[in-house]
mmCIF file of C-alpha atoms and ligand atoms in Angstrom:
data_model
loop_
_atom_site.group_PDB
_atom_site.id
_atom_site.type_symbol
_atom_site.label_atom_id
_atom_site.label_comp_id
_atom_site.label_asym_id
_atom_site.label_seq_id
_atom_site.Cartn_x
_atom_site.Cartn_y
_atom_site.Cartn_z
ATOM 1 C CA VAL S 1 93.100 66.288 105.733
ATOM 2 C CA ASP S 2 96.842 66.670 105.657
ATOM 3 C CA PHE S 3 98.526 66.438 102.284
ATOM 4 C CA ARG S 4 101.951 65.511 103.614
ATOM 5 C CA LEU S 5 103.124 62.811 101.276
ATOM 6 C CA ASN S 6 106.409 62.556 99.532
ATOM 7 C CA ARG S 7 106.697 61.466 95.959
ATOM 8 C CA TRP S 8 107.801 57.977 96.799
ATOM 9 C CA ARG S 9 105.051 57.379 99.277
ATOM 10 C CA ALA S 10 102.486 58.894 96.916
ATOM 11 C CA ARG S 11 103.410 56.400 94.220
ATOM 12 C CA ARG S 12 103.271 53.514 96.659
ATOM 13 C CA VAL S 13 99.900 54.635 98.029
ATOM 14 C CA ASP S 14 98.656 54.998 94.477
ATOM 15 C CA ARG S 15 99.630 51.447 93.555
ATOM 16 C CA ARG S 16 98.097 49.953 96.666
ATOM 17 C CA ALA S 17 94.888 51.972 96.319
ATOM 18 C CA ALA S 18 94.521 50.768 92.750
ATOM 19 C CA SER S 19 94.567 47.186 93.957
ATOM 20 C CA ILE S 20 91.620 47.677 96.334
ATOM 21 C CA PRO S 21 88.395 47.016 94.410
ATOM 22 C CA ASP S 22 85.886 48.158 97.038
ATOM 23 C CA ALA S 23 85.309 51.969 97.005
ATOM 24 C CA ALA S 24 84.578 52.347 100.721
ATOM 25 C CA GLU S 25 87.596 50.281 101.660
ATOM 26 C CA LYS S 26 89.733 52.268 99.238
ATOM 27 C CA LEU S 27 88.622 55.527 100.851
ATOM 28 C CA ARG S 28 89.389 54.137 104.318
ATOM 29 C CA PHE S 29 92.858 53.106 103.187
ATOM 30 C CA LEU S 30 93.552 56.475 101.579
ATOM 31 C CA ARG S 31 92.403 58.418 104.637
ATOM 32 C CA GLN S 32 94.681 56.331 106.791
ATOM 33 C CA ALA S 33 97.546 56.868 104.366
ATOM 34 C CA LEU S 34 96.981 60.618 104.614
ATOM 35 C CA ASN S 35 96.941 60.712 108.394
ATOM 36 C CA PRO S 36 99.946 58.644 109.365
ATOM 37 C CA ALA S 37 100.535 58.198 113.062
ATOM 38 C CA GLN S 38 103.991 59.740 112.880
ATOM 39 C CA PRO S 39 105.182 62.970 114.458
ATOM 40 C CA ARG S 40 104.922 66.160 112.450
ATOM 41 C CA ARG S 41 108.287 67.594 111.482
ATOM 42 C CA THR S 42 108.785 71.138 112.620
ATOM 43 C CA ASN S 43 109.397 72.560 109.168
ATOM 44 C CA SER S 44 106.831 70.430 107.401
ATOM 45 C CA ARG S 45 104.114 73.079 107.172
ATOM 46 C CA ARG S 46 105.757 74.814 104.286
ATOM 47 C CA LEU S 47 106.198 71.556 102.454
ATOM 48 C CA ALA S 48 102.638 70.572 103.125
ATOM 49 C CA PHE S 49 101.509 69.959 99.597
ATOM 50 C CA LEU S 50 104.453 68.126 98.050
ATOM 51 C CA VAL S 51 102.638 65.612 95.913
ATOM 52 C CA ILE S 52 99.053 64.512 95.610
ATOM 53 C CA PRO S 53 98.937 61.353 93.542
ATOM 54 C CA ALA S 54 96.548 61.587 90.627
ATOM 55 C CA SER S 55 94.266 58.779 91.663
ATOM 56 C CA LEU S 56 94.193 60.182 95.169
ATOM 57 C CA ALA S 57 93.113 63.737 94.430
ATOM 58 C CA ALA S 58 89.574 62.816 93.465
ATOM 59 C CA VAL S 59 88.964 60.553 96.439
ATOM 60 C CA LEU S 60 90.550 63.104 98.723
ATOM 61 C CA ALA S 61 88.159 65.819 97.667
ATOM 62 C CA TRP S 62 85.322 63.372 98.005
ATOM 63 C CA GLY S 63 86.419 62.388 101.469
ATOM 64 C CA SER S 64 86.980 65.889 102.825
ATOM 65 C CA ARG S 65 83.673 67.121 101.480
ATOM 66 C CA THR S 66 81.834 64.255 103.061
ATOM 67 C CA ILE S 67 83.443 65.141 106.370
ATOM 68 C CA ALA S 68 82.610 68.827 105.945
ATOM 69 C CA GLU S 69 78.994 67.997 105.255
ATOM 70 C CA ASN S 70 78.777 65.873 108.340
ATOM 71 C CA GLY S 71 75.698 64.185 107.072
ATOM 72 C CA PRO S 72 73.034 66.890 106.596
ATOM 73 C CA VAL S 73 72.848 66.590 102.846
ATOM 74 C CA GLY S 74 72.920 62.826 102.960
ATOM 75 C CA SER S 75 73.208 61.737 99.376
ATOM 76 C CA PRO S 76 76.667 60.625 98.251
ATOM 77 C CA ILE S 77 78.635 63.101 96.180
ATOM 78 C CA VAL S 78 79.936 61.980 92.830
ATOM 79 C CA VAL S 79 83.696 62.357 92.363
ATOM 80 C CA PRO S 80 83.960 66.026 91.344
ATOM 81 C CA PRO S 81 85.245 66.941 87.899
ATOM 82 C CA ALA S 82 87.210 69.718 89.586
ATOM 83 C CA ALA S 83 89.540 67.182 91.156
ATOM 84 C CA ALA S 84 89.932 65.255 87.930
ATOM 85 C CA ASP S 85 90.880 68.513 86.253
ATOM 86 C CA ALA S 86 93.383 69.337 88.993
ATOM 87 C CA SER S 87 95.159 66.042 88.482
ATOM 88 C CA ALA S 88 96.126 67.257 85.019
ATOM 89 C CA THR S 89 98.037 70.254 86.417
ATOM 90 C CA PRO S 90 101.798 69.920 86.795
ATOM 91 C CA LYS S 91 103.208 69.069 90.180
ATOM 92 C CA VAL S 92 104.779 72.079 91.849
ATOM 93 C CA TRP S 93 106.438 72.173 95.235
ATOM 94 C CA LEU S 94 108.129 74.649 97.523
ATOM 95 C CA VAL S 95 111.875 74.225 97.135
ATOM 96 C CA GLU S 96 112.996 76.727 99.741
ATOM 97 C CA ARG S 97 112.164 79.883 101.631
ATOM 98 C CA LYS S 98 115.066 82.282 101.830
ATOM 99 C CA GLU S 99 115.063 85.849 103.096
ATOM 100 C CA GLY S 100 111.296 86.004 102.796
ATOM 101 C CA THR S 101 111.177 84.758 99.224
ATOM 102 C CA ASP S 102 109.562 81.437 98.400
ATOM 103 C CA PHE S 103 111.119 79.542 95.517
ATOM 104 C CA TYR S 104 109.075 76.837 93.793
ATOM 105 C CA SER S 105 110.046 73.894 91.606
ATOM 106 C CA ASN S 106 108.520 75.436 88.460
ATOM 107 C CA GLY S 107 110.687 78.564 88.751
ATOM 108 C CA LEU S 108 108.094 80.687 90.551
ATOM 109 C CA ARG S 109 109.387 83.171 93.098
ATOM 110 C CA VAL S 110 106.928 84.696 95.572
ATOM 111 C CA GLU S 111 108.277 87.658 97.475
ATOM 112 C CA GLY S 112 107.374 88.270 101.092
ATOM 113 C CA GLY S 113 107.905 91.457 103.048
ATOM 114 C CA TRP S 114 104.448 92.874 102.335
ATOM 115 C CA GLU S 115 102.397 90.065 103.789
ATOM 116 C CA THR S 116 99.372 90.856 105.918
ATOM 117 C CA SER S 117 96.492 88.856 107.329
ATOM 118 C CA THR S 118 92.741 89.310 107.682
ATOM 119 C CA ARG S 119 90.783 86.352 108.989
ATOM 120 C CA ASN S 120 90.770 82.697 108.036
ATOM 121 C CA ARG S 121 88.884 81.815 104.887
ATOM 122 C CA ARG S 122 85.523 80.225 105.592
ATOM 123 C CA TYR S 123 82.533 80.106 103.297
ATOM 124 C CA SER S 124 79.473 78.227 102.166
ATOM 125 C CA ALA S 125 79.402 76.505 98.803
ATOM 126 C CA ARG S 126 75.938 75.710 97.502
ATOM 127 C CA GLN S 127 75.371 72.491 95.642
ATOM 128 C CA ARG S 128 73.886 73.124 92.239
ATOM 129 C CA GLY S 129 70.295 72.226 91.592
ATOM 130 C CA GLY S 130 69.000 73.477 94.932
ATOM 131 C CA GLY S 131 71.096 71.104 97.048
ATOM 132 C CA GLY S 132 72.457 71.910 100.470
ATOM 133 C CA ARG S 133 75.245 74.198 101.589
ATOM 134 C CA ILE S 134 78.552 72.963 102.818
ATOM 135 C CA SER S 135 81.111 74.813 104.862
ATOM 136 C CA ARG S 136 84.603 75.004 103.374
ATOM 137 C CA THR S 137 87.949 76.553 104.189
ATOM 138 C CA GLU S 138 89.896 75.513 101.074
ATOM 139 C CA PRO S 139 90.098 77.987 98.156
ATOM 140 C CA ALA S 140 87.979 77.010 95.152
ATOM 141 C CA GLY S 141 89.300 79.348 92.467
ATOM 142 C CA ILE S 142 91.183 82.443 91.338
ATOM 143 C CA VAL S 143 89.830 85.839 90.260
ATOM 144 C CA PHE S 144 92.159 87.922 88.078
ATOM 145 C CA HIS S 145 92.204 91.690 88.446
ATOM 146 C CA THR S 146 93.944 94.790 87.163
ATOM 147 C CA THR S 147 95.179 97.330 89.718
ATOM 148 C CA GLU S 148 94.146 100.324 87.551
ATOM 149 C CA SER S 149 97.007 102.174 89.240
ATOM 150 C CA GLN S 150 99.326 104.824 87.842
ATOM 151 C CA LEU S 151 101.658 103.523 85.129
ATOM 152 C CA ALA S 152 104.940 105.010 83.988
ATOM 153 C CA PRO S 153 106.344 104.288 80.526
ATOM 154 C CA PHE S 154 108.148 100.941 80.575
ATOM 155 C CA ARG S 155 111.579 102.395 79.848
ATOM 156 C CA GLU S 156 114.902 102.577 81.629
ATOM 157 C CA ASP S 157 114.734 106.354 81.964
ATOM 158 C CA HIS S 158 111.499 105.907 83.951
ATOM 159 C CA ASN S 159 112.961 103.349 86.334
ATOM 160 C CA HIS S 160 112.535 105.618 89.342
ATOM 161 C CA ALA S 161 108.835 106.229 88.587
ATOM 162 C CA LEU S 162 108.241 102.557 87.811
ATOM 163 C CA LYS S 163 109.658 101.580 91.201
ATOM 164 C CA ALA S 164 107.894 104.380 93.109
ATOM 165 C CA ASN S 165 104.524 103.529 91.529
ATOM 166 C CA GLY S 166 104.975 99.881 92.416
ATOM 167 C CA GLU S 167 105.829 100.580 96.043
ATOM 168 C CA GLY S 168 102.930 103.002 96.440
ATOM 169 C CA LEU S 169 100.618 100.392 95.002
ATOM 170 C CA LEU S 170 101.837 97.618 97.302
ATOM 171 C CA ALA S 171 101.407 99.830 100.366
ATOM 172 C CA TYR S 172 97.832 100.643 99.326
ATOM 173 C CA VAL S 173 96.954 97.034 98.532
ATOM 174 C CA GLN S 174 98.443 95.884 101.823
ATOM 175 C CA GLN S 175 96.620 98.525 103.849
ATOM 176 C CA ASN S 176 93.268 97.485 102.379
ATOM 177 C CA ALA S 177 94.037 93.746 102.109
ATOM 178 C CA LEU S 178 92.893 93.934 98.504
ATOM 179 C CA TYR S 179 94.487 90.902 96.876
ATOM 180 C CA HIS S 180 96.364 87.770 97.793
ATOM 181 C CA PHE S 181 98.993 88.394 95.124
ATOM 182 C CA VAL S 182 100.148 91.328 93.027
ATOM 183 C CA ILE S 183 102.202 90.815 89.858
ATOM 184 C CA ASP S 184 104.181 94.002 89.359
ATOM 185 C CA ARG S 185 105.367 95.608 86.118
ATOM 186 C CA PHE S 186 108.570 93.578 86.150
ATOM 187 C CA GLY S 187 106.775 90.276 86.660
ATOM 188 C CA ARG S 188 107.602 89.970 90.329
ATOM 189 C CA VAL S 189 104.981 88.080 92.355
ATOM 190 C CA ILE S 190 104.361 89.671 95.746
ATOM 191 C CA ARG S 191 102.260 87.952 98.369
ATOM 192 C CA ILE S 192 100.016 90.431 100.190
ATOM 193 C CA VAL S 193 97.208 88.604 102.019
ATOM 194 C CA SER S 194 98.109 85.224 103.524
ATOM 195 C CA GLU S 195 96.879 82.266 101.512
ATOM 196 C CA SER S 196 94.836 81.008 104.454
ATOM 197 C CA ASP S 197 92.856 84.278 104.696
ATOM 198 C CA TYR S 198 90.215 86.112 102.673
ATOM 199 C CA ALA S 199 91.012 89.310 100.744
ATOM 200 C CA ASN S 200 88.721 92.214 99.758
ATOM 201 C CA HIS S 201 89.031 91.673 96.029
ATOM 202 C CA SER S 202 85.701 90.886 94.420
ATOM 203 C CA GLY S 203 82.730 92.413 96.276
ATOM 204 C CA HIS S 204 79.340 91.274 94.974
ATOM 205 C CA SER S 205 80.187 88.425 92.661
ATOM 206 C CA ILE S 206 79.001 85.030 91.469
ATOM 207 C CA TRP S 207 80.635 81.959 90.000
ATOM 208 C CA ALA S 208 79.777 78.283 89.686
ATOM 209 C CA ASP S 209 81.549 75.143 88.617
ATOM 210 C CA ARG S 210 79.888 71.885 87.661
ATOM 211 C CA GLU S 211 79.149 71.091 91.271
ATOM 212 C CA TYR S 212 78.951 74.213 93.388
ATOM 213 C CA VAL S 213 77.714 77.789 93.298
ATOM 214 C CA TYR S 214 79.798 80.485 95.005
ATOM 215 C CA ILE S 215 78.282 83.800 96.049
ATOM 216 C CA ASP S 216 80.687 86.681 96.837
ATOM 217 C CA LEU S 217 84.165 85.466 96.100
ATOM 218 C CA ASN S 218 86.352 87.256 98.670
ATOM 219 C CA HIS S 219 86.481 84.080 100.743
ATOM 220 C CA PRO S 220 86.140 81.250 98.224
ATOM 221 C CA PHE S 221 88.570 82.580 95.596
ATOM 222 C CA PHE S 222 92.117 83.955 95.565
ATOM 223 C CA GLY S 223 92.554 87.465 94.178
ATOM 224 C CA VAL S 224 95.512 87.897 91.799
ATOM 225 C CA SER S 225 96.080 91.363 90.399
ATOM 226 C CA PHE S 226 98.246 92.590 87.537
ATOM 227 C CA GLU S 227 99.803 96.030 87.958
ATOM 228 C CA THR S 228 98.252 97.516 84.842
ATOM 229 C CA GLN S 229 95.300 99.491 83.509
ATOM 230 C CA THR S 230 92.469 98.162 81.377
ATOM 231 C CA GLY S 231 93.036 100.645 78.568
ATOM 232 C CA ALA S 232 96.746 99.933 78.583
ATOM 233 C CA VAL S 233 96.451 96.167 78.300
ATOM 234 C CA PRO S 234 96.382 95.797 74.518
ATOM 235 C CA THR S 235 99.246 98.236 73.933
ATOM 236 C CA LEU S 236 101.435 97.473 76.907
ATOM 237 C CA SER S 237 104.042 94.777 76.838
ATOM 238 C CA ILE S 238 103.121 92.513 79.714
ATOM 239 C CA GLU S 239 105.173 89.436 78.822
ATOM 240 C CA PRO S 240 107.061 89.293 82.138
ATOM 241 C CA GLN S 241 103.758 89.544 83.981
ATOM 242 C CA ILE S 242 102.162 86.800 81.919
ATOM 243 C CA ALA S 243 105.123 84.484 82.419
ATOM 244 C CA ALA S 244 104.968 85.016 86.188
ATOM 245 C CA ALA S 245 101.190 84.604 86.268
ATOM 246 C CA ARG S 246 101.479 81.268 84.503
ATOM 247 C CA LEU S 247 103.842 79.963 87.190
ATOM 248 C CA LEU S 248 101.672 81.350 89.994
ATOM 249 C CA VAL S 249 98.530 79.753 88.550
ATOM 250 C CA GLU S 250 100.380 76.434 88.187
ATOM 251 C CA MET S 251 101.481 76.572 91.810
ATOM 252 C CA LEU S 252 98.061 77.512 93.222
ATOM 253 C CA ARG S 253 96.275 74.892 91.134
ATOM 254 C CA ALA S 254 98.739 72.194 92.152
ATOM 255 C CA LYS S 255 98.704 73.156 95.812
ATOM 256 C CA TYR S 256 94.940 73.513 96.232
ATOM 257 C CA GLY S 257 93.526 71.349 93.440
ATOM 258 C CA ILE S 258 91.852 74.353 91.808
ATOM 259 C CA ALA S 259 89.869 73.543 88.670
ATOM 260 C CA GLY S 260 90.700 75.428 85.472
ATOM 261 C CA GLU S 261 87.053 76.405 85.073
ATOM 262 C CA ASN S 262 87.336 78.319 88.359
ATOM 263 C CA CYS S 263 90.116 80.599 87.102
ATOM 264 C CA VAL S 264 88.148 83.668 86.005
ATOM 265 C CA THR S 265 88.380 87.430 85.582
ATOM 266 C CA HIS S 266 86.708 90.031 87.776
ATOM 267 C CA ALA S 267 84.516 91.183 84.858
ATOM 268 C CA GLN S 268 83.175 87.644 84.509
ATOM 269 C CA VAL S 269 82.057 87.383 88.134
ATOM 270 C CA SER S 270 81.182 90.936 89.214
ATOM 271 C CA VAL S 271 77.485 91.763 89.668
ATOM 272 C CA ASN S 272 75.416 94.706 90.826
ATOM 273 C CA PRO S 273 72.471 93.468 92.942
ATOM 274 C CA GLY S 274 71.067 97.038 92.865
ATOM 275 C CA ASN S 275 70.093 96.854 89.196
ATOM 276 C CA MET S 276 70.562 93.078 88.720
ATOM 277 C CA GLN S 277 73.177 93.608 86.026
ATOM 278 C CA ILE S 278 76.517 91.892 85.556
ATOM 279 C CA GLY S 279 79.835 93.637 84.907
ATOM 280 C CA TYR S 280 79.841 96.137 87.776
ATOM 281 C CA HIS S 281 83.626 95.826 87.749
ATOM 282 C CA THR S 282 85.057 95.413 84.289
ATOM 283 C CA ASP S 283 88.695 94.460 84.794
ATOM 284 C CA TRP S 284 89.800 91.885 82.239
ATOM 285 C CA ALA S 285 86.435 92.082 80.421
ATOM 286 C CA THR S 286 88.507 91.337 77.316
ATOM 287 C CA SER S 287 92.066 90.343 76.411
ATOM 288 C CA PHE S 288 92.799 88.131 79.390
ATOM 289 C CA PRO S 289 95.614 85.759 78.352
ATOM 290 C CA PHE S 290 93.858 82.522 79.376
ATOM 291 C CA ARG S 291 95.773 80.338 76.930
ATOM 292 C CA GLU S 292 99.161 81.749 77.892
ATOM 293 C CA LEU S 293 98.316 80.830 81.487
ATOM 294 C CA GLY S 294 97.536 77.232 80.536
ATOM 295 C CA LEU S 295 93.775 77.735 80.793
ATOM 296 C CA ARG S 296 90.902 77.304 78.375
ATOM 297 C CA SER S 297 89.227 80.550 77.324
ATOM 298 C CA GLY S 298 87.106 81.567 80.291
ATOM 299 C CA TYR S 299 85.009 83.833 78.080
ATOM 300 C CA ASP S 300 83.438 80.643 76.680
ATOM 301 C CA SER S 301 82.168 79.593 80.121
ATOM 302 C CA VAL S 302 78.407 79.898 80.570
ATOM 303 C CA SER S 303 77.853 82.940 82.803
ATOM 304 C CA PRO S 304 76.406 81.629 86.095
ATOM 305 C CA ALA S 305 75.056 85.060 87.059
ATOM 306 C CA VAL S 306 72.883 85.080 83.930
ATOM 307 C CA ALA S 307 72.019 81.391 83.624
ATOM 308 C CA LEU S 308 71.366 80.618 87.297
ATOM 309 C CA PHE S 309 70.230 83.953 88.707
ATOM 310 C CA GLY S 310 68.749 85.915 85.807
ATOM 311 C CA PHE S 311 71.202 88.844 85.852
ATOM 312 C CA SER S 312 71.186 90.869 82.626
ATOM 313 C CA TYR S 313 73.416 93.423 80.932
ATOM 314 C CA GLY S 314 72.951 96.524 78.840
ATOM 315 C CA GLN S 315 74.521 98.049 75.765
ATOM 316 C CA ASP S 316 77.124 99.821 77.904
ATOM 317 C CA PHE S 317 78.544 96.450 78.952
ATOM 318 C CA VAL S 318 78.475 95.181 75.374
ATOM 319 C CA ASP S 319 80.461 98.310 74.465
ATOM 320 C CA VAL S 320 83.020 97.410 77.145
ATOM 321 C CA LEU S 321 83.283 94.001 75.495
ATOM 322 C CA GLY S 322 84.145 95.657 72.193
ATOM 323 C CA GLY S 323 80.627 95.285 70.788
ATOM 324 C CA LYS S 324 80.527 91.511 70.998
ATOM 325 C CA PRO S 325 79.210 89.566 74.031
ATOM 326 C CA TRP S 326 81.326 86.649 75.238
ATOM 327 C CA PRO S 327 80.265 83.252 73.845
ATOM 328 C CA GLY S 328 79.491 82.295 77.465
ATOM 329 C CA LEU S 329 77.023 85.174 77.775
ATOM 330 C CA VAL S 330 75.233 84.158 74.614
ATOM 331 C CA SER S 331 74.912 80.540 75.723
ATOM 332 C CA ALA S 332 73.718 81.632 79.178
ATOM 333 C CA GLU S 333 70.932 83.686 77.569
ATOM 334 C CA GLN S 334 70.019 80.759 75.327
ATOM 335 C CA ARG S 335 69.823 78.457 78.301
ATOM 336 C CA LEU S 336 67.580 80.888 80.158
ATOM 337 C CA VAL S 337 65.196 81.125 77.193
ATOM 338 C CA SER S 338 64.948 77.370 76.657
ATOM 339 C CA GLU S 339 64.476 76.688 80.380
ATOM 340 C CA ALA S 340 61.705 79.300 80.440
ATOM 341 C CA ALA S 341 59.999 77.555 77.506
ATOM 342 C CA ALA S 342 60.324 74.181 79.207
ATOM 343 C CA ALA S 343 58.724 75.648 82.330
ATOM 344 C CA GLY S 344 55.913 77.169 80.247
ATOM 345 C CA LYS S 345 56.907 80.722 81.179
ATOM 346 C CA THR S 346 57.959 83.804 79.262
ATOM 347 C CA PRO S 347 61.696 84.599 79.477
ATOM 348 C CA GLY S 348 60.826 87.761 81.421
ATOM 349 C CA THR S 349 58.819 85.907 84.064
ATOM 350 C CA TYR S 350 61.415 83.170 84.309
ATOM 351 C CA ARG S 351 64.214 85.728 84.702
ATOM 352 C CA ARG S 352 62.367 87.336 87.589
ATOM 353 C CA LEU S 353 62.019 83.921 89.239
ATOM 354 C CA LEU S 354 65.771 83.369 88.905
ATOM 355 C CA GLN S 355 66.462 86.834 90.317
ATOM 356 C CA GLN S 356 64.283 85.992 93.310
ATOM 357 C CA ARG S 357 66.356 82.845 93.732
ATOM 358 C CA TYR S 358 69.490 85.020 93.871
ATOM 359 C CA ARG S 359 68.006 87.282 96.546
ATOM 360 C CA THR S 360 67.041 84.302 98.689
ATOM 361 C CA THR S 361 70.421 82.674 98.205
ATOM 362 C CA ALA S 362 72.394 85.856 98.848
ATOM 363 C CA ALA S 363 70.311 86.658 101.921
ATOM 364 C CA ALA S 364 71.530 83.399 103.461
ATOM 365 C CA GLY S 365 74.981 84.969 103.243
ATOM 366 C CA ASN S 366 78.264 83.186 103.470
ATOM 367 C CA ARG S 367 77.714 81.943 106.968
ATOM 368 C CA ALA S 368 78.534 78.341 107.537
ATOM 369 C CA PRO S 369 75.418 76.177 107.582
ATOM 370 C CA ALA S 370 74.055 75.353 111.012
ATOM 371 C CA GLN S 371 75.300 72.068 112.345
HETATM 372 ZN ZN1 ZN T 1 89.024 93.763 90.185
#
């Protein structure tokens, strides 16, 4: 599906779509509106996401998923809450690309010059509740990281070290295709891995939204990393970084229709299948500025690794969390216990069943489902 619509056309399409009462006919009209039989302008790729009208976003997602499924799952998919959520994000568009720097309508600047590519993003999303798998190429979320790299004092007399550290970091990140974006000490946003490709940012990891479960997030999610260290976060002034991150999150959510609930930290998603514990990586285990980035507190989200796949955690992880588990961890444990009771099993037995479910699901890998 091509999102090339200008603001004027979007509004017109919106109005006409609203006047069509029949859902199937509405979808047909919207698909047609999205694939106009007019020639593609040569520079239109960069402007590909100008405006997605609010009423359109939900149907769009519905339509593209139905096409991706190509029938095997069969049952109709309800309009996803993710798309409804995305419609609430501000509209952001690419204003111009000049000397490798992309400038966006919300003030975001993304610097080029370090960009590298891996392979096109392609992954399986599993429908919750044991439904089928669908093959997707669109990003579903964002994982936030810290670079844990060397930091110089944030002072003018350390300017040389600040710059040298930053350049060393970017070279390393580029060489290993670690993240899609790095936000440096000065709040500059640097694109490393192309947005169409996967990056090696999350390893073994799990997340789920209301509709889908995602296993191993290198393909399904963008990786955005702050040049900082975990221990330094509470004491370091990172205002320029937060301001830049807010603009970047706005742009990515507007461009790809990413749901707020899918904007998470590495500590929230990282798992260790070896000992079936969560929190193998602990970046942004605490203190992530969700609210400043226009997001609800992700630490309140029910942990999918615990609730769906029976992962656990020990005292060492609770210590990392400052002695107090996230509200989302507590509610995940509660859910596990009450589901076990409803199934007439002990929590221990039920947890092992969920863990077996993870092994089966993970063994299927991220390959696209057979056609
Ligand atoms: Zn990380």
